[in-house]
Every structure is written in structure tokens, then in C-alpha cells.
Amino acid sequence: MKGPRLRLSARVGRRLVLVVFCLLWAAPSGAGHELPFYPSYYPQEIRLEALPPAAAAPLLRSAKLHAYVGGDPFAGGRVPADIKPLESLGGYLVVSFNSASPVAASRESRCEAARRIARSLGAAPGLYVPHPYPVTPYHMDYLEHFDLAQSARQAYAAAPSGSSATLRVQAKGPLAERLVKAQAKSARDWDATVEDIDAEGLLATHGLSLDGWLGPPWLKDGWFHAYLLEAPGPARHAVEALYRRLVTGAFDSPIARIELERQLVSRLTAGCERVVLGYS
């Protein structure tokens, strides 16, 4: 009697397993992702094209273009409500001095001349932001330099107002030409040059790209931009020593790295050989 009962139980068990399997198989299942289509999930569907700003505007309005990198496609006009612009660092405005001019004779005279020039510049709302420190709010390491940047701004704000009329100032670049009110009449006799420095051009020969990787890691850091912008002058050896420690990782903690970066920028800006006046 045990044999038939066992065979019957096994047969019933197999039927129950088959029924459960069929029920599970018939249950609804998800398709893998929701209905909206996200181009970032399908890189092969992303297309990159070069477009002038005027051509990008109608495509953005009609949602045929997802993003545009470049100049303002709406030319300063009203931006549609469903489009959000993001600003990035365009460049710097710097002043450097003619080594043959008496103005360049000492650190004190250079720094004073830089402050006078900064206060004499015209206004360019939306195009230029006065900021006498090379690390700007657009840099990821700005908070690490915030107190130094604020001190520089306060020093320039507290400087006595005066005219740069006695200074012979040249202007190089469209922004500089717009901001410098009275330019030197002679290309030979000049004390200082106010110049536009394009951020992309500044980094053009220092970046590396390999299989989607962009480097070096400090390429977009403010301290590195300061190193490329500023003329170290007598502090060159100390500056180069700090720079080598930063790029070779010769520090034992993030705090030590930050301190090295701050020291580097402080040494670069101390002599006023070349002074950052602001950014665009």
C-alpha cells in the first residue's frame, strides 16, 4: 500500500509545482525602465554638432536641441521659461607693468598702481566682475581661498580713490579696450597693460585627454590658473618648490594640500608683478 500512495503523492506534488510555475510565469513583469526616453541611457543616440548661437536659439525653443555650449543664443534677450542658462568662467582681466617704467621699480608702487587702475576702470555689467584674486567663485577650490579673496577685495575697496591719469595704460582685447577709459597714446611709452586672458586659451597647452579622461586633476583648480597667470618674480624658486609638491602629491593630508595651494597663490600675488583685476 505504501508504494501506490508514494507514487500518488509524488504525482500530486509535481502537478502543484507545475501550477505554481504557470501562475508565476503568467504574472505581469516590468519592461526594464519607465516610458520616458532618456538619451543619456543610449550614448549612440547622442549627436554633437557645431552651431552658431543664432542657429541654436530656434532649436532650443522647439526642444530639438537638448543643450548648447557657447555664447548666448538669445543675444541678451528673454530666455524661454523652460530653458535654464548656466554660466562658466570666460577669462581674466589682468594688469602687467613695463619693466622700464618707474612704476615697476618696487612692489609698493606696482601694487598701488594696480589698485589705481582697478578703481579707474569703466563698468561693463554682465561682462566683467571686479575680483582682485585669481581664484574665483567659478573654481571648485574657491572656498579654500575665500578669506584670502575677501581680504584682497577689502584692500582694493579701502584704497583711496584716485585717477590713473598719470599712468600710461595700454589695453589689449575687447573687454580691456572697453574698460580702460584713457589709453596710452604711444605704443612705446607706457607704464602698464590691461589685458584679456581667455580661460580656454590659458589651459590649451596644459590639458591631456585619453579615452574620455581629462587631466591633469588640477586642470580646473584656481591655484593652477593662478600659477599660469601670475609672474612669480623674485619668489620663483619658492613658487616652483610649492608647485612641484602639489603636482607630485608630496603632502600627507588634504589639509596640508590646501595649505600648500594657499601658500602658492599668496607668493604669486605678493609682488604685484602681474595682477588679476577681475574675471568675465
Coordinates of C-alpha atoms in Angstrom, one line a residue:
M1 CA 0.0 0.0 0.0
K2 CA 2.9 2.4 0.6
G3 CA 4.1 2.2 -2.9
P4 CA 0.9 3.5 -4.7
R5 CA 0.5 6.2 -2.0
L6 CA 4.0 7.4 -2.6
R7 CA 3.6 7.5 -6.3
L8 CA 0.2 9.4 -5.9
S9 CA 1.8 11.9 -3.6
A10 CA 4.7 12.5 -6.0
R11 CA 2.3 12.9 -8.9
V12 CA 0.2 15.5 -7.0
G13 CA 3.4 17.3 -5.9
R14 CA 4.6 17.6 -9.5
R15 CA 1.2 19.0 -10.5
L16 CA 1.3 21.6 -7.7
V17 CA 4.8 22.7 -8.8
L18 CA 3.6 23.0 -12.4
V19 CA 0.5 25.1 -11.3
V20 CA 2.7 27.4 -9.2
F21 CA 5.2 27.8 -12.1
C22 CA 2.4 28.7 -14.5
L23 CA 0.9 31.2 -12.1
L24 CA 4.3 32.9 -11.7
W25 CA 5.1 32.8 -15.4
A26 CA 1.7 34.5 -16.1
A27 CA 2.2 37.3 -13.6
P28 CA 2.9 40.7 -15.2
S29 CA 6.5 41.9 -15.2
G30 CA 8.2 45.3 -15.8
A31 CA 9.7 46.3 -19.1
G32 CA 13.1 47.3 -17.7
H33 CA 12.6 51.1 -17.4
E34 CA 9.8 53.6 -17.5
L35 CA 8.2 55.1 -20.6
P36 CA 10.2 58.4 -20.8
F37 CA 13.2 58.2 -23.2
Y38 CA 16.5 59.4 -21.7
P39 CA 19.2 59.9 -24.3
S40 CA 21.9 59.5 -21.7
Y41 CA 21.0 55.8 -21.5
Y42 CA 21.8 55.4 -25.1
P43 CA 25.1 57.2 -25.9
Q44 CA 24.9 56.1 -29.5
E45 CA 21.8 58.2 -29.9
I46 CA 23.6 61.4 -28.8
R47 CA 24.7 63.6 -31.7
L48 CA 27.1 66.5 -31.4
E49 CA 27.2 69.4 -33.9
A50 CA 28.8 72.7 -34.2
L51 CA 26.2 75.5 -34.4
P52 CA 26.4 79.3 -34.3
P53 CA 24.4 80.8 -31.4
A54 CA 21.8 82.3 -33.8
A55 CA 21.1 78.8 -35.2
A56 CA 20.8 77.2 -31.8
A57 CA 18.1 79.5 -30.5
P58 CA 15.2 78.2 -32.6
L59 CA 16.2 74.6 -32.0
L60 CA 16.3 75.2 -28.2
R61 CA 12.9 76.8 -28.3
S62 CA 11.4 73.8 -30.2
A63 CA 13.2 71.2 -27.9
K64 CA 15.0 69.8 -30.9
L65 CA 18.3 70.7 -29.2
H66 CA 18.9 69.4 -25.7
A67 CA 21.9 71.6 -24.7
Y68 CA 24.1 74.3 -26.2
V69 CA 27.6 75.2 -25.1
G70 CA 28.9 78.6 -26.3
G71 CA 27.8 82.2 -26.5
D72 CA 24.3 83.4 -25.5
P73 CA 22.0 82.1 -28.3
F74 CA 19.3 84.6 -27.3
A75 CA 21.8 87.5 -27.6
G76 CA 20.8 89.0 -24.3
G77 CA 17.1 88.8 -24.9
R78 CA 14.5 87.0 -22.9
V79 CA 15.3 83.3 -22.2
P80 CA 12.3 80.9 -22.5
A81 CA 10.9 79.7 -19.2
D82 CA 11.8 76.1 -19.9
I83 CA 15.4 76.8 -20.6
K84 CA 17.9 77.4 -17.9
P85 CA 21.3 79.1 -18.7
L86 CA 24.4 78.2 -16.8
E87 CA 27.4 80.5 -16.7
S88 CA 31.1 79.5 -16.7
L89 CA 34.4 81.3 -16.3
G90 CA 35.2 83.1 -19.5
G91 CA 38.5 84.6 -18.7
Y92 CA 40.5 87.1 -16.6
L93 CA 41.4 90.8 -16.8
V94 CA 45.0 91.3 -15.7
V95 CA 47.4 94.2 -15.5
S96 CA 51.2 93.8 -16.0
F97 CA 53.9 96.5 -15.9
N98 CA 56.6 97.8 -18.1
S99 CA 59.9 96.9 -16.5
A100 CA 61.4 100.1 -17.9
S101 CA 58.8 102.3 -16.2
P102 CA 59.4 103.8 -12.8
V103 CA 56.1 102.4 -11.7
A104 CA 57.6 98.9 -11.8
A105 CA 60.5 99.8 -9.6
S106 CA 59.1 98.4 -6.4
R107 CA 56.4 96.1 -5.1
E108 CA 54.7 99.0 -3.3
S109 CA 54.5 101.2 -6.5
R110 CA 53.2 98.3 -8.6
C111 CA 50.5 97.3 -6.1
E112 CA 49.4 100.9 -5.7
A113 CA 49.3 101.4 -9.5
A114 CA 47.2 98.2 -9.8
R115 CA 44.7 99.5 -7.3
R116 CA 44.5 102.8 -9.0
I117 CA 43.9 101.2 -12.4
A118 CA 41.3 98.9 -10.9
R119 CA 39.3 101.8 -9.5
S120 CA 39.6 103.8 -12.7
L121 CA 38.1 101.1 -15.0
G122 CA 34.7 101.6 -16.5
A123 CA 31.7 99.5 -15.9
A124 CA 30.6 96.5 -18.0
P125 CA 27.5 94.9 -16.3
G126 CA 27.2 91.3 -17.2
L127 CA 30.6 91.2 -18.8
Y128 CA 33.1 91.9 -16.1
V129 CA 33.2 91.3 -12.3
P130 CA 35.9 93.1 -10.3
H131 CA 37.7 90.5 -8.3
P132 CA 41.4 91.1 -7.4
Y133 CA 42.3 87.5 -6.7
P134 CA 43.0 84.7 -9.2
V135 CA 40.7 82.1 -7.6
T136 CA 37.1 83.0 -8.5
P137 CA 33.7 81.7 -7.4
Y138 CA 33.7 79.6 -10.5
H139 CA 36.6 77.4 -9.2
M140 CA 35.9 74.3 -7.1
D141 CA 38.6 75.4 -4.6
Y142 CA 37.2 78.9 -4.1
L143 CA 36.0 78.2 -0.5
E144 CA 39.6 77.1 0.4
H145 CA 40.7 80.7 -0.7
F146 CA 37.6 82.6 0.4
D147 CA 39.2 84.5 3.2
L148 CA 42.2 85.5 1.1
A149 CA 39.9 86.6 -1.7
Q150 CA 37.8 88.7 0.7
S151 CA 41.0 90.3 2.1
A152 CA 42.1 91.3 -1.4
R153 CA 38.7 92.8 -2.2
Q154 CA 38.7 94.7 1.0
A155 CA 42.2 96.1 0.4
Y156 CA 41.1 97.3 -3.0
A157 CA 37.9 98.8 -1.7
A158 CA 39.8 100.6 1.1
A159 CA 42.4 102.1 -1.2
P160 CA 42.0 105.9 -1.6
S161 CA 40.1 106.8 -4.8
G162 CA 42.3 108.4 -7.4
S163 CA 42.7 108.7 -11.0
S164 CA 45.1 106.7 -13.2
A165 CA 45.5 109.8 -15.4
T166 CA 49.2 110.0 -14.6
L167 CA 49.6 106.3 -15.6
R168 CA 50.1 105.4 -19.2
V169 CA 47.9 102.4 -19.7
Q170 CA 47.6 100.2 -22.8
A171 CA 44.6 97.9 -23.4
K172 CA 44.7 94.6 -25.2
G173 CA 41.5 92.7 -26.0
P174 CA 37.9 93.9 -26.5
L175 CA 37.0 93.8 -22.8
A176 CA 40.1 95.7 -21.8
E177 CA 39.5 98.3 -24.5
R178 CA 36.0 98.8 -23.2
L179 CA 37.0 99.2 -19.6
V180 CA 40.2 101.4 -19.9
K181 CA 38.9 104.9 -20.3
A182 CA 42.1 106.7 -21.4
Q183 CA 44.7 104.6 -23.2
A184 CA 48.3 105.4 -23.7
K185 CA 48.8 107.4 -26.9
S186 CA 52.2 105.9 -27.6
A187 CA 52.9 102.2 -28.1
R188 CA 56.5 102.8 -26.8
D189 CA 55.9 104.9 -23.7
W190 CA 53.6 103.0 -21.3
D191 CA 53.5 102.0 -17.7
A192 CA 51.0 99.2 -17.6
T193 CA 49.0 96.9 -19.9
V194 CA 45.4 95.8 -19.1
E195 CA 44.8 92.6 -21.0
D196 CA 42.1 90.0 -21.6
I197 CA 43.2 86.4 -20.8
D198 CA 40.9 83.8 -22.2
A199 CA 40.5 80.9 -19.8
E200 CA 40.3 78.2 -22.5
G201 CA 43.4 79.6 -24.2
L202 CA 45.2 79.7 -20.9
L203 CA 44.7 76.0 -20.4
A204 CA 45.0 74.9 -24.1
T205 CA 48.5 73.6 -23.9
H206 CA 48.3 72.1 -20.4
G207 CA 45.4 69.6 -20.7
L208 CA 45.5 65.9 -21.5
S209 CA 42.8 63.8 -22.9
L210 CA 42.8 60.0 -23.0
D211 CA 39.8 57.8 -23.7
G212 CA 37.4 60.3 -22.2
W213 CA 39.7 61.1 -19.2
L214 CA 40.6 64.8 -18.9
G215 CA 43.6 65.8 -16.9
P216 CA 45.6 66.6 -15.1
P217 CA 43.4 66.5 -12.0
W218 CA 44.2 70.1 -11.1
L219 CA 43.5 71.5 -14.6
K220 CA 40.4 73.4 -13.5
D221 CA 41.6 74.4 -10.0
G222 CA 42.0 78.1 -9.2
W223 CA 45.5 77.7 -7.8
F224 CA 46.7 76.2 -11.0
H225 CA 45.2 79.0 -13.0
A226 CA 47.0 81.4 -10.7
Y227 CA 50.2 79.6 -11.4
L228 CA 49.7 80.1 -15.1
L229 CA 48.6 83.7 -14.8
E230 CA 50.9 85.2 -12.4
A231 CA 54.5 86.2 -12.8
P232 CA 56.4 84.9 -9.7
G233 CA 59.3 87.3 -10.0
P234 CA 61.9 87.0 -7.1
A235 CA 59.8 84.3 -5.5
R236 CA 60.2 82.0 -8.4
H237 CA 62.2 79.3 -6.6
A238 CA 59.8 79.1 -3.7
V239 CA 56.8 79.0 -6.1
E240 CA 58.3 76.2 -8.1
A241 CA 59.1 74.2 -5.0
L242 CA 55.4 74.5 -3.9
Y243 CA 54.2 73.7 -7.3
R244 CA 56.3 70.5 -7.5
R245 CA 55.0 69.3 -4.1
L246 CA 51.4 69.8 -5.3
V247 CA 51.7 68.1 -8.7
T248 CA 53.7 65.2 -7.2
G249 CA 51.5 64.6 -4.2
A250 CA 54.2 65.5 -1.7
F251 CA 51.8 66.1 1.2
D252 CA 50.3 63.8 3.8
S253 CA 46.7 65.1 4.1
P254 CA 44.1 67.2 2.4
I255 CA 44.7 69.9 4.9
A256 CA 48.4 70.0 4.0
R257 CA 47.4 70.2 0.3
I258 CA 45.1 73.1 0.9
E259 CA 47.8 75.0 2.8
L260 CA 50.3 74.4 0.0
E261 CA 47.8 75.8 -2.5
R262 CA 47.1 78.9 -0.4
Q263 CA 50.9 79.5 0.1
L264 CA 51.4 79.1 -3.7
V265 CA 48.8 81.7 -4.6
S266 CA 49.9 84.1 -1.8
R267 CA 53.5 84.0 -3.1
L268 CA 52.4 84.5 -6.7
T269 CA 50.3 87.6 -5.8
A270 CA 52.6 89.2 -3.2
G271 CA 54.9 91.0 -5.6
C272 CA 52.2 92.5 -7.9
E273 CA 54.3 91.7 -11.0
R274 CA 51.1 90.7 -12.7
V275 CA 47.8 91.4 -11.0
V276 CA 44.4 89.9 -11.6
L277 CA 41.8 92.7 -11.6
G278 CA 38.7 90.6 -12.2
Y279 CA 37.0 88.0 -14.4
S280 CA 34.5 87.6 -17.2

